CSV table of C-alpha atoms and ligand atoms in Angstrom, one decimal:
chain,number,residue,atom,x,y,z
A,6,UNK,CA,121.2,134.0,91.1
A,7,UNK,CA,123.5,131.3,92.4
A,8,UNK,CA,121.5,128.1,91.8
A,9,UNK,CA,122.8,126.0,88.8
A,10,UNK,CA,120.4,124.6,86.3
A,11,UNK,CA,120.5,121.1,87.9
A,12,UNK,CA,119.5,122.3,91.3
A,13,UNK,CA,116.7,120.1,92.6
A,14,UNK,CA,113.8,122.2,93.6
A,15,UNK,CA,111.7,119.6,95.5
A,16,UNK,CA,109.4,118.7,98.3
A,17,UNK,CA,109.1,115.7,100.6
A,18,UNK,CA,106.9,113.2,102.4
A,19,UNK,CA,107.1,109.9,104.3
A,20,UNK,CA,105.1,106.8,103.7
A,21,UNK,CA,103.4,106.4,107.1
A,22,UNK,CA,102.5,110.2,107.1
A,23,UNK,CA,100.6,110.0,103.7
A,24,UNK,CA,100.0,106.6,102.4
A,25,UNK,CA,97.2,105.1,104.4
A,26,UNK,CA,96.0,101.8,103.1
A,27,UNK,CA,97.9,100.1,105.9
A,28,UNK,CA,96.2,96.8,105.5
A,29,UNK,CA,96.0,96.7,101.7
A,30,UNK,CA,97.7,94.8,99.0
A,31,UNK,CA,99.8,92.5,101.2
A,32,UNK,CA,101.4,95.2,103.4
A,33,UNK,CA,102.7,93.9,106.7
A,34,UNK,CA,102.5,95.6,110.1
A,35,UNK,CA,105.0,98.2,111.1
A,36,UNK,CA,105.9,99.4,114.6
A,37,UNK,CA,103.9,102.7,113.9
A,38,UNK,CA,100.8,100.8,112.8
A,39,UNK,CA,100.9,99.3,116.3
A,40,UNK,CA,102.1,102.3,118.3
A,41,UNK,CA,99.6,104.8,116.9
A,42,UNK,CA,96.8,102.5,118.1
A,43,UNK,CA,97.9,102.4,121.7
A,44,UNK,CA,95.9,104.8,123.8
A,45,UNK,CA,97.7,108.0,124.7
A,46,UNK,CA,100.7,107.6,122.4
A,47,UNK,CA,99.7,110.2,119.7
A,48,UNK,CA,98.0,113.5,119.6
A,49,UNK,CA,94.3,112.7,120.1
A,50,UNK,CA,94.8,109.2,119.0
A,51,UNK,CA,95.6,110.2,115.4
A,52,UNK,CA,97.1,107.5,113.2
A,53,UNK,CA,98.1,106.8,109.6
A,54,UNK,CA,95.5,104.3,108.7
A,55,UNK,CA,94.2,106.7,106.0
A,56,UNK,CA,96.5,109.7,106.3
A,57,UNK,CA,96.2,111.6,103.0
A,58,UNK,CA,95.1,108.4,101.2
A,59,UNK,CA,98.1,108.9,98.9
A,60,UNK,CA,98.2,105.2,98.2
A,61,UNK,CA,95.0,105.6,96.2
A,62,UNK,CA,95.4,109.2,95.1
A,63,UNK,CA,99.1,109.3,94.1
A,64,UNK,CA,98.2,110.1,90.5
A,65,UNK,CA,96.2,113.2,91.7
A,66,UNK,CA,99.2,114.2,93.9
A,67,UNK,CA,101.7,113.7,91.1
A,68,UNK,CA,99.5,115.8,88.8
A,69,UNK,CA,99.7,118.7,91.3
A,70,UNK,CA,103.4,118.3,91.5
A,71,UNK,CA,103.6,118.4,87.7
A,72,UNK,CA,101.4,121.5,87.6
A,73,UNK,CA,103.8,123.2,90.2
A,74,UNK,CA,106.8,122.3,88.0
A,75,UNK,CA,108.5,120.4,90.9
A,76,UNK,CA,111.9,119.2,89.8
A,77,UNK,CA,112.2,116.5,92.5
A,78,UNK,CA,109.9,114.6,94.9
A,79,UNK,CA,111.3,112.9,98.0
A,80,UNK,CA,109.2,110.1,99.4
A,81,UNK,CA,109.9,107.0,101.5
A,82,UNK,CA,109.3,103.4,100.8
A,83,UNK,CA,107.3,101.4,103.4
A,84,UNK,CA,109.6,98.4,104.3
A,85,UNK,CA,106.5,96.3,105.2
A,86,UNK,CA,104.9,97.0,101.8
A,87,UNK,CA,107.9,95.4,100.2
A,88,UNK,CA,108.8,92.7,102.8
A,89,UNK,CA,105.7,92.2,105.0
A,90,UNK,CA,107.7,90.4,107.7
A,91,UNK,CA,110.8,92.6,107.3
A,92,UNK,CA,112.7,89.8,105.5
A,93,UNK,CA,111.9,86.8,103.3
A,94,UNK,CA,109.2,86.8,100.8
A,95,UNK,CA,108.9,89.9,98.6
A,96,UNK,CA,105.4,91.4,98.2
A,97,UNK,CA,105.1,92.0,94.5
A,98,UNK,CA,102.1,94.2,94.9
A,99,UNK,CA,104.2,96.5,97.1
A,100,UNK,CA,106.9,96.7,94.4
A,101,UNK,CA,104.1,97.3,91.9
A,102,UNK,CA,102.8,100.3,93.8
A,103,UNK,CA,106.2,102.0,94.0
A,104,UNK,CA,106.9,101.2,90.3
A,105,UNK,CA,103.6,102.9,89.4
A,106,UNK,CA,104.5,106.0,91.6
A,107,UNK,CA,108.0,106.2,90.2
A,108,UNK,CA,106.8,105.8,86.6
A,109,UNK,CA,104.3,108.6,87.1
A,110,UNK,CA,107.0,110.9,88.5
A,111,UNK,CA,109.4,110.2,85.7
A,112,UNK,CA,106.7,110.8,83.2
A,113,UNK,CA,105.9,114.1,84.7
A,114,UNK,CA,109.7,115.1,84.5
A,115,UNK,CA,110.1,114.8,88.3
A,116,UNK,CA,113.2,113.3,89.8
A,117,UNK,CA,112.3,110.7,92.4
A,118,UNK,CA,114.4,110.9,95.6
A,119,UNK,CA,113.8,107.8,97.6
A,120,UNK,CA,114.2,107.3,101.3
A,121,UNK,CA,114.5,103.7,102.4
A,122,UNK,CA,113.7,104.1,106.0
A,123,UNK,CA,111.4,106.8,107.5
A,124,UNK,CA,110.8,105.2,110.9
A,125,UNK,CA,108.2,102.4,110.0
A,126,UNK,CA,110.1,99.4,111.0
A,127,UNK,CA,108.6,96.0,110.4
A,128,UNK,CA,106.9,94.9,113.6
A,129,UNK,CA,108.1,91.3,112.9
A,130,UNK,CA,111.7,92.5,113.4
A,131,UNK,CA,111.0,94.4,116.5
A,132,UNK,CA,109.3,91.3,118.0
A,133,UNK,CA,111.9,88.9,116.8
A,134,UNK,CA,115.1,90.6,118.1
A,135,UNK,CA,114.3,94.1,119.3
A,136,UNK,CA,114.7,95.8,116.0
A,137,UNK,CA,117.5,98.5,116.0
A,138,UNK,CA,118.8,97.1,119.4
A,139,UNK,CA,120.2,94.2,117.7
A,140,UNK,CA,123.1,94.0,115.2
A,141,UNK,CA,120.9,91.4,113.3
A,142,UNK,CA,119.1,94.5,111.9
A,143,UNK,CA,122.1,95.3,109.8
A,144,UNK,CA,121.8,92.3,107.4
A,145,UNK,CA,118.1,92.5,107.2
A,146,UNK,CA,118.3,96.2,106.4
A,147,UNK,CA,120.9,95.6,103.6
A,148,UNK,CA,118.8,92.8,102.2
A,149,UNK,CA,115.7,95.1,102.1
A,150,UNK,CA,117.7,97.9,100.5
A,151,UNK,CA,118.9,95.4,97.9
A,152,UNK,CA,115.4,94.5,96.9
A,153,UNK,CA,114.7,98.2,96.5
A,154,UNK,CA,117.8,98.8,94.5
A,155,UNK,CA,117.1,95.9,92.2
A,156,UNK,CA,113.5,96.9,91.6
A,157,UNK,CA,113.9,100.8,91.3
A,158,UNK,CA,117.5,102.0,90.7
A,159,UNK,CA,117.1,101.9,87.0
A,160,UNK,CA,114.9,105.1,87.5
A,161,UNK,CA,115.9,106.3,90.9
A,162,UNK,CA,119.1,108.2,91.1
A,163,UNK,CA,119.0,109.7,94.5
A,164,UNK,CA,118.8,107.5,97.6
A,165,UNK,CA,118.4,108.5,101.3
A,166,UNK,CA,119.2,105.4,103.3
A,167,UNK,CA,117.9,106.5,106.7
A,168,UNK,CA,115.9,109.5,107.7
A,169,UNK,CA,116.9,111.3,111.0
A,170,UNK,CA,118.4,108.3,112.8
A,171,UNK,CA,119.2,110.8,115.6
A,172,UNK,CA,115.5,111.7,116.1
A,173,UNK,CA,113.9,108.3,116.0
A,174,UNK,CA,116.5,106.7,118.3
A,175,UNK,CA,116.3,109.6,120.8
A,176,UNK,CA,112.5,109.6,120.8
A,177,UNK,CA,112.2,105.9,120.7
A,178,UNK,CA,115.0,104.6,123.0
A,179,UNK,CA,115.8,107.6,125.2
A,180,UNK,CA,112.5,109.4,125.7
A,181,UNK,CA,109.8,106.8,125.2
A,182,UNK,CA,107.9,109.1,122.8
A,183,UNK,CA,108.1,106.9,119.7
A,184,UNK,CA,108.2,103.1,119.4
A,185,UNK,CA,109.6,101.0,121.1
A,186,UNK,CA,108.9,103.3,124.0
A,187,UNK,CA,112.2,102.9,125.9
A,188,UNK,CA,114.0,105.3,128.2
A,189,UNK,CA,117.5,103.9,128.4
A,190,UNK,CA,120.6,105.9,127.4
A,191,UNK,CA,122.6,102.8,126.7
A,192,UNK,CA,119.9,101.4,124.4
A,193,UNK,CA,119.8,104.7,122.5
A,194,UNK,CA,123.6,104.8,121.9
A,195,UNK,CA,123.6,101.1,120.7
A,196,UNK,CA,120.5,101.6,118.5
A,197,UNK,CA,122.1,104.6,116.9
A,198,UNK,CA,125.3,102.7,116.2
A,199,UNK,CA,123.3,100.0,114.5
A,200,UNK,CA,121.6,102.6,112.2
A,201,UNK,CA,125.1,103.8,111.2
A,202,UNK,CA,126.2,100.4,110.5
A,203,UNK,CA,123.1,99.7,108.4
A,204,UNK,CA,123.7,102.9,106.5
A,205,UNK,CA,127.3,102.0,105.8
A,206,UNK,CA,126.5,98.5,104.6
A,207,UNK,CA,123.8,99.9,102.4
A,208,UNK,CA,126.0,102.5,100.8
A,209,UNK,CA,128.7,99.9,100.2
A,210,UNK,CA,126.1,97.4,98.7
A,211,UNK,CA,124.8,100.2,96.4
A,212,UNK,CA,128.3,101.0,95.1
A,213,UNK,CA,129.3,97.3,94.8
A,214,UNK,CA,126.2,96.7,92.5
A,215,UNK,CA,127.7,99.4,90.3
A,216,UNK,CA,124.9,101.9,90.3
A,217,UNK,CA,125.8,105.4,89.2
A,218,UNK,CA,123.4,107.4,91.4
A,219,UNK,CA,123.9,109.4,94.6
A,220,UNK,CA,123.5,107.9,98.1
A,221,UNK,CA,123.5,109.4,101.6
A,222,UNK,CA,121.4,109.6,104.7
A,223,UNK,CA,119.5,112.5,106.3
A,224,UNK,CA,120.4,113.8,109.7
A,225,UNK,CA,118.3,116.3,111.6
A,226,UNK,CA,120.7,119.2,112.2
A,227,UNK,CA,120.2,121.9,114.7
A,228,UNK,CA,123.3,124.1,114.5
A,229,UNK,CA,124.0,125.8,118.0
A,230,UNK,CA,125.0,129.0,119.6
A,231,UNK,CA,126.4,129.4,123.2
A,232,UNK,CA,123.9,131.5,125.2
A,233,UNK,CA,126.9,133.8,126.3
A,234,UNK,CA,130.6,134.1,126.0
A,235,UNK,CA,131.1,132.6,129.5
A,236,UNK,CA,133.5,129.7,129.8
A,237,UNK,CA,130.5,127.6,131.1
A,238,UNK,CA,128.3,128.3,128.2
A,239,UNK,CA,131.0,127.7,125.7
A,240,UNK,CA,131.8,124.4,127.3
A,241,UNK,CA,128.1,123.6,127.2
A,242,UNK,CA,128.1,124.2,123.4
A,243,UNK,CA,131.1,121.9,123.0
A,244,UNK,CA,129.2,119.3,124.9
A,245,UNK,CA,126.1,119.7,122.9
A,246,UNK,CA,128.1,119.4,119.6
A,247,UNK,CA,130.0,116.3,120.8
A,248,UNK,CA,127.0,114.2,121.8
A,249,UNK,CA,124.6,116.0,119.4
A,250,UNK,CA,125.3,116.9,115.7
A,251,UNK,CA,128.9,115.8,115.4
A,252,UNK,CA,128.2,112.5,117.2
A,253,UNK,CA,125.5,111.8,114.8
A,254,UNK,CA,127.2,113.0,111.6
A,255,UNK,CA,130.8,111.8,112.3
A,256,UNK,CA,129.4,108.2,112.6
A,257,UNK,CA,127.8,108.4,109.2
A,258,UNK,CA,130.2,110.8,107.4
A,259,UNK,CA,133.7,110.3,109.0
A,260,UNK,CA,133.3,106.7,110.5
A,261,UNK,CA,134.3,107.9,114.0
A,262,UNK,CA,132.7,109.2,117.1
A,263,UNK,CA,133.8,112.5,118.9
A,264,UNK,CA,136.3,111.8,121.8
A,265,UNK,CA,134.4,114.2,124.1
A,266,UNK,CA,131.2,112.2,123.4
A,267,UNK,CA,132.9,108.9,124.0
A,268,UNK,CA,134.3,110.2,127.3
A,269,UNK,CA,130.9,111.5,128.4
A,270,UNK,CA,129.3,108.0,127.9
A,271,UNK,CA,132.2,106.3,129.6
A,272,UNK,CA,132.0,108.6,132.6
A,273,UNK,CA,128.3,107.9,132.9
A,274,UNK,CA,128.9,104.2,133.1
A,275,UNK,CA,127.4,103.5,129.6
A,276,UNK,CA,129.2,100.7,127.9
A,277,UNK,CA,129.9,101.9,124.3
A,278,UNK,CA,133.0,100.8,122.6
A,279,UNK,CA,132.7,100.2,118.9
A,280,UNK,CA,134.9,97.5,117.6
A,281,UNK,CA,137.7,98.2,115.1
A,282,UNK,CA,135.7,96.1,112.6
A,283,UNK,CA,132.7,98.3,113.0
A,284,UNK,CA,134.7,101.5,112.7
A,285,UNK,CA,136.4,100.2,109.6
A,286,UNK,CA,132.9,99.5,108.1
A,287,UNK,CA,131.7,103.0,109.0
A,288,UNK,CA,134.7,104.5,107.5
A,289,UNK,CA,134.3,102.6,104.2
A,290,UNK,CA,130.6,103.8,104.1
A,291,UNK,CA,131.6,107.3,104.8
A,292,UNK,CA,134.1,107.4,102.0
A,293,UNK,CA,131.6,106.1,99.5
A,294,UNK,CA,128.7,108.4,100.5
A,295,UNK,CA,127.9,110.9,97.8
A,296,UNK,CA,126.1,113.6,99.8
A,297,UNK,CA,124.8,114.5,103.2
A,298,UNK,CA,121.0,114.8,103.5
A,299,UNK,CA,120.2,117.6,106.0
A,300,UNK,CA,116.8,118.2,107.6
A,301,UNK,CA,116.9,121.7,109.0
A,302,UNK,CA,114.1,123.4,110.9
A,303,UNK,CA,115.9,125.4,113.6
A,304,UNK,CA,118.9,126.3,115.7
A,305,UNK,CA,119.6,125.7,119.4
A,306,UNK,CA,120.9,128.0,121.9
A,307,UNK,CA,122.7,126.2,124.7
A,308,UNK,CA,123.8,127.1,128.2
A,309,UNK,CA,125.4,125.3,131.0
A,310,UNK,CA,123.3,122.9,133.1
A,311,UNK,CA,124.5,121.7,136.4
A,312,UNK,CA,124.5,118.0,137.5
A,313,UNK,CA,121.3,118.7,139.3
A,314,UNK,CA,119.9,120.6,136.3
A,315,UNK,CA,117.0,119.9,134.0
A,316,UNK,CA,116.6,116.6,132.1
A,317,UNK,CA,115.2,115.9,128.8
A,318,UNK,CA,111.7,117.2,128.2
A,319,UNK,CA,109.4,116.2,125.2
A,320,UNK,CA,108.7,118.7,122.5
A,321,UNK,CA,105.7,121.0,122.5
A,322,UNK,CA,102.9,119.2,121.0
A,323,UNK,CA,100.2,121.5,122.2
A,324,UNK,CA,100.7,124.2,119.5
A,325,UNK,CA,100.5,126.8,122.2
A,326,UNK,CA,103.5,129.1,121.9
A,327,UNK,CA,105.5,129.3,125.1
A,328,UNK,CA,104.5,125.9,126.4
A,329,UNK,CA,107.8,124.1,125.6
A,330,UNK,CA,109.3,122.9,128.9
A,331,UNK,CA,113.0,123.4,129.6
A,332,UNK,CA,115.0,120.5,128.4
A,333,UNK,CA,118.7,119.5,128.7
A,334,UNK,CA,121.2,116.9,129.9
A,335,UNK,CA,122.4,117.4,133.5
A,336,UNK,CA,126.1,118.2,133.7
A,337,UNK,CA,126.3,118.8,129.9
A,338,UNK,CA,124.0,121.6,128.6
A,339,UNK,CA,120.5,122.8,128.4
A,340,UNK,CA,118.5,124.6,125.7
A,341,UNK,CA,117.4,128.2,126.4
A,342,UNK,CA,115.3,130.7,124.4
A,343,UNK,CA,117.2,132.7,121.9
A,344,UNK,CA,116.1,136.3,122.4
A,345,UNK,CA,117.1,137.3,118.9
A,346,UNK,CA,114.7,135.0,117.0
A,347,UNK,CA,111.0,134.5,116.6
A,348,UNK,CA,109.4,131.2,117.5
A,349,UNK,CA,106.7,129.2,115.8
A,350,UNK,CA,103.5,128.3,117.7
A,351,UNK,CA,105.2,124.9,118.5
A,352,UNK,CA,108.2,126.9,119.9
A,353,UNK,CA,110.6,126.1,117.1
A,354,UNK,CA,113.2,128.9,116.5
A,355,UNK,CA,112.8,130.6,113.2
A,356,UNK,CA,116.4,131.3,112.1
A,357,UNK,CA,117.2,131.2,108.4
A,358,UNK,CA,120.7,132.5,108.8
A,359,UNK,CA,121.3,129.5,111.2
A,360,UNK,CA,120.9,127.4,108.1
A,361,UNK,CA,123.7,129.2,106.3
A,362,UNK,CA,125.9,129.0,109.4
A,363,UNK,CA,125.3,125.3,109.7
A,364,UNK,CA,125.9,124.6,106.1
A,365,UNK,CA,129.3,126.4,106.3
A,366,UNK,CA,130.2,124.4,109.4
A,367,UNK,CA,129.4,121.2,107.5
A,368,UNK,CA,131.5,122.2,104.6
A,369,UNK,CA,134.5,122.7,107.0
A,370,UNK,CA,133.9,119.5,108.8
A,371,UNK,CA,132.9,117.0,106.1
A,372,UNK,CA,133.3,118.8,102.7
A,373,UNK,CA,130.5,116.9,101.0
A,374,UNK,CA,127.7,118.0,98.8
A,375,UNK,CA,124.5,118.7,100.8
A,376,UNK,CA,120.9,118.1,99.9
A,377,UNK,CA,118.4,119.9,102.2
A,378,UNK,CA,116.1,117.0,102.5
A,379,UNK,CA,113.6,118.8,104.8
A,380,UNK,CA,112.9,122.3,105.7
A,381,UNK,CA,109.5,124.0,106.4
A,382,UNK,CA,107.1,125.7,108.7
A,383,UNK,CA,104.5,123.9,110.7
A,384,UNK,CA,101.6,126.2,111.2
A,385,UNK,CA,97.8,126.4,111.7
A,386,UNK,CA,96.3,127.2,108.2
A,387,UNK,CA,92.8,128.4,107.6
A,388,UNK,CA,90.6,128.1,104.6
A,389,UNK,CA,88.9,131.4,103.8
A,390,UNK,CA,85.1,131.5,103.0
A,391,UNK,CA,85.9,131.7,99.3
A,392,UNK,CA,88.2,128.7,99.5
A,393,UNK,CA,91.7,130.1,99.7
A,394,UNK,CA,94.6,129.3,102.0
A,395,UNK,CA,96.7,132.5,102.3
A,396,UNK,CA,99.8,131.2,103.9
A,397,UNK,CA,102.1,134.2,103.4
A,398,UNK,CA,103.9,133.4,106.7
A,399,UNK,CA,105.1,130.1,105.0
A,400,UNK,CA,106.1,131.9,101.9
A,401,UNK,CA,108.3,134.3,104.0
A,402,UNK,CA,109.8,131.4,105.9
A,403,UNK,CA,110.8,129.4,102.9
A,404,UNK,CA,111.9,132.5,101.0
A,405,UNK,CA,114.4,133.4,103.8
A,406,UNK,CA,115.7,129.8,104.0
A,407,UNK,CA,116.3,129.8,100.2
A,408,UNK,CA,118.2,133.1,100.5
A,409,UNK,CA,120.2,131.5,103.3
A,410,UNK,CA,121.1,128.5,101.0
A,411,UNK,CA,122.1,131.0,98.3
A,412,UNK,CA,124.4,132.7,100.8
A,413,UNK,CA,125.9,129.4,101.7
A,414,UNK,CA,126.5,128.6,98.0
A,415,UNK,CA,128.3,131.9,97.7
A,416,UNK,CA,130.5,130.8,100.7
A,417,UNK,CA,131.5,127.7,98.8
A,418,UNK,CA,129.0,125.1,99.9
A,419,UNK,CA,128.1,122.5,97.2
A,420,UNK,CA,124.2,122.2,97.2
A,421,UNK,CA,122.4,119.6,95.3
A,422,UNK,CA,118.8,120.5,96.1
A,423,UNK,CA,116.1,121.8,98.5
A,424,UNK,CA,113.2,119.6,99.5
A,425,UNK,CA,110.6,121.5,101.4
A,426,UNK,CA,108.7,119.7,104.2
A,427,UNK,CA,106.1,118.9,102.9
A,428,UNK,CA,104.3,118.8,99.5
A,429,UNK,CA,100.8,118.1,100.8
A,430,UNK,CA,99.7,118.5,104.4
A,431,UNK,CA,100.2,115.2,106.1
A,432,UNK,CA,100.1,113.4,109.5
A,433,UNK,CA,102.6,114.6,112.0
A,434,UNK,CA,103.8,111.7,114.2
A,435,UNK,CA,103.1,113.4,117.5
A,436,UNK,CA,101.0,116.4,116.4
A,437,UNK,CA,98.2,114.9,114.4
A,438,UNK,CA,96.8,116.7,111.5
A,439,UNK,CA,96.6,120.2,113.0
A,440,UNK,CA,100.3,121.1,112.4
A,441,UNK,CA,100.4,121.7,108.6
A,442,UNK,CA,103.5,122.0,106.4
A,443,UNK,CA,102.2,121.6,102.8
A,444,UNK,CA,101.8,123.6,99.7
A,445,UNK,CA,98.6,121.7,99.3
A,446,UNK,CA,96.0,121.9,102.0
A,447,UNK,CA,94.0,118.8,102.8
A,448,UNK,CA,90.7,118.9,104.5
A,449,UNK,CA,91.1,116.1,107.0
A,450,UNK,CA,87.6,116.6,108.4
A,451,UNK,CA,86.0,115.8,105.2
A,452,UNK,CA,86.3,112.1,104.0
A,453,UNK,CA,86.8,113.3,100.5
A,454,UNK,CA,90.2,114.6,101.6
A,455,UNK,CA,89.9,117.4,99.1
A,456,UNK,CA,93.2,119.0,98.0
A,457,UNK,CA,93.4,122.8,97.9
A,458,UNK,CA,96.4,124.6,96.4
A,459,UNK,CA,97.7,127.2,99.0
A,460,UNK,CA,99.1,130.5,98.1
A,461,UNK,CA,102.6,129.2,98.7
A,462,UNK,CA,101.9,126.6,96.0
A,463,UNK,CA,101.8,129.3,93.3
A,464,UNK,CA,104.7,131.1,94.9
A,465,UNK,CA,107.0,128.1,94.9
A,466,UNK,CA,106.0,127.4,91.2
A,467,UNK,CA,107.5,130.7,90.4
A,468,UNK,CA,110.7,130.1,92.5
A,469,UNK,CA,111.1,126.9,90.5
A,470,UNK,CA,110.5,128.8,87.2
A,471,UNK,CA,113.0,131.5,88.1
A,472,UNK,CA,115.5,129.1,89.6
A,473,UNK,CA,115.6,131.1,92.9
A,474,UNK,CA,114.0,133.9,94.8
A,475,UNK,CA,114.4,137.7,94.2
A,476,UNK,CA,115.4,140.3,96.7
B,5,LIG,C1,111.1,115.5,110.8
B,5,LIG,C2,110.6,114.3,110.3
B,5,LIG,O1,111.6,115.3,112.1
B,5,LIG,O2,110.2,116.5,111.1
B,5,LIG,C3,109.2,114.4,109.6
B,5,LIG,O3,111.5,113.7,109.4
B,5,LIG,C4,108.4,115.3,110.5
B,5,LIG,O4,108.7,113.1,109.4
B,5,LIG,C5,108.9,116.6,110.5
B,5,LIG,O5,107.0,115.3,110.1
B,5,LIG,C6,108.1,117.7,111.3
B,5,LIG,O6,108.0,117.3,112.6
B,5,LIG,P1,106.6,117.6,113.3
B,5,LIG,O7,106.7,117.0,114.7
B,5,LIG,O8,106.5,119.0,113.3
B,5,LIG,O9,105.6,116.9,112.5
């Protein structure tokens, strides 16, 4: 098998999706604490007030990770637990919580992989200057990151600065599905640029402090196919790449933006002209980043879309296969169904080989080590009468993706690790608790929030023991 001994077999989570305890031990209010309580914003009004109650049960969860033999665990720090107002006074109880969690992981022989930002912006910063819309966020973010480095970097060697900046800015500033609930292309482009600046400043700060670990950010990557060999569809794919994946990743990992994308925004009358100073900063950050985090769930098939064609549609949150509405950007591209692959109940394309293809493309474009920081299957799981969760479909999904990673390694890609999404079941931002990803089932109906190890738990334990999958 192609995985080296240091390969990080891991699993992941995010603070708002698991911690709960949103008002405890000095935590401040985040934009998600507020958003999830506005009627109609989340699936059936679900919120992270309790979530999996990980804040109180982290020892039980770490014990399960240890039992599984997990090599790495990726989790995020809640900014408002550390700095309740986003800046200023540090909440020592927040530091203490993450110290206890990190110590428990280290003691269990599990490498902590820490995400600094998984979408739960301090509400105080949103209220004061519009959060990611203002360049003021960059300094505040760097200061927050510094507090975390000073407190935890003696034990934490892997840092993910920002999780999926492309998703939270699109959903929050372009599609009004996440906070702050805006529909404004110019705001989206600006907010994204500020995430890239914050990432670069943070990477530079980490290196300037002399830490010897590894730092990067995680981008959600949907590699694409053109729907046909027609000139129009090939053009549509080039458009998608230029304002989609390459736009997002070039900013972080090259310190530039694709020309085709810049032209697109100019032609649409969207003012976006990053200064020389900003680009120099992005480039410095790009040079210092140690790896790219990639969250991979699916590929996209793209076709041409006329100027009067379909616009952006939200994702399927019904869990009814086939209910995804057509979505695209008029004059650029639209997403179409890929006839060669199966889809999940939420209409996400199941395409393991797309991961290999994407990883090879990343190697050619950026030539950096890659950590898969998320990959997994969202599904309905059932508990049998005798208390088992037989999720063989999840085993199949993860197995095929591991094989795809192995194939990518054999094609020369440098892989650091594989973090499945997720370790336990958790709260989905827009799908509530019904869409499950974990190796550990949680009964959300029962206030005891009992944990049940799924069939996939035992299977992944074996994968880790064998350092790969067979067959
Ligand atoms: C990623 C996020 O976009 O996808 C996770 O980083 C999220 O936080 C995961 O939970 C799965 O998305 P969903 O919508 O199926 O819960």
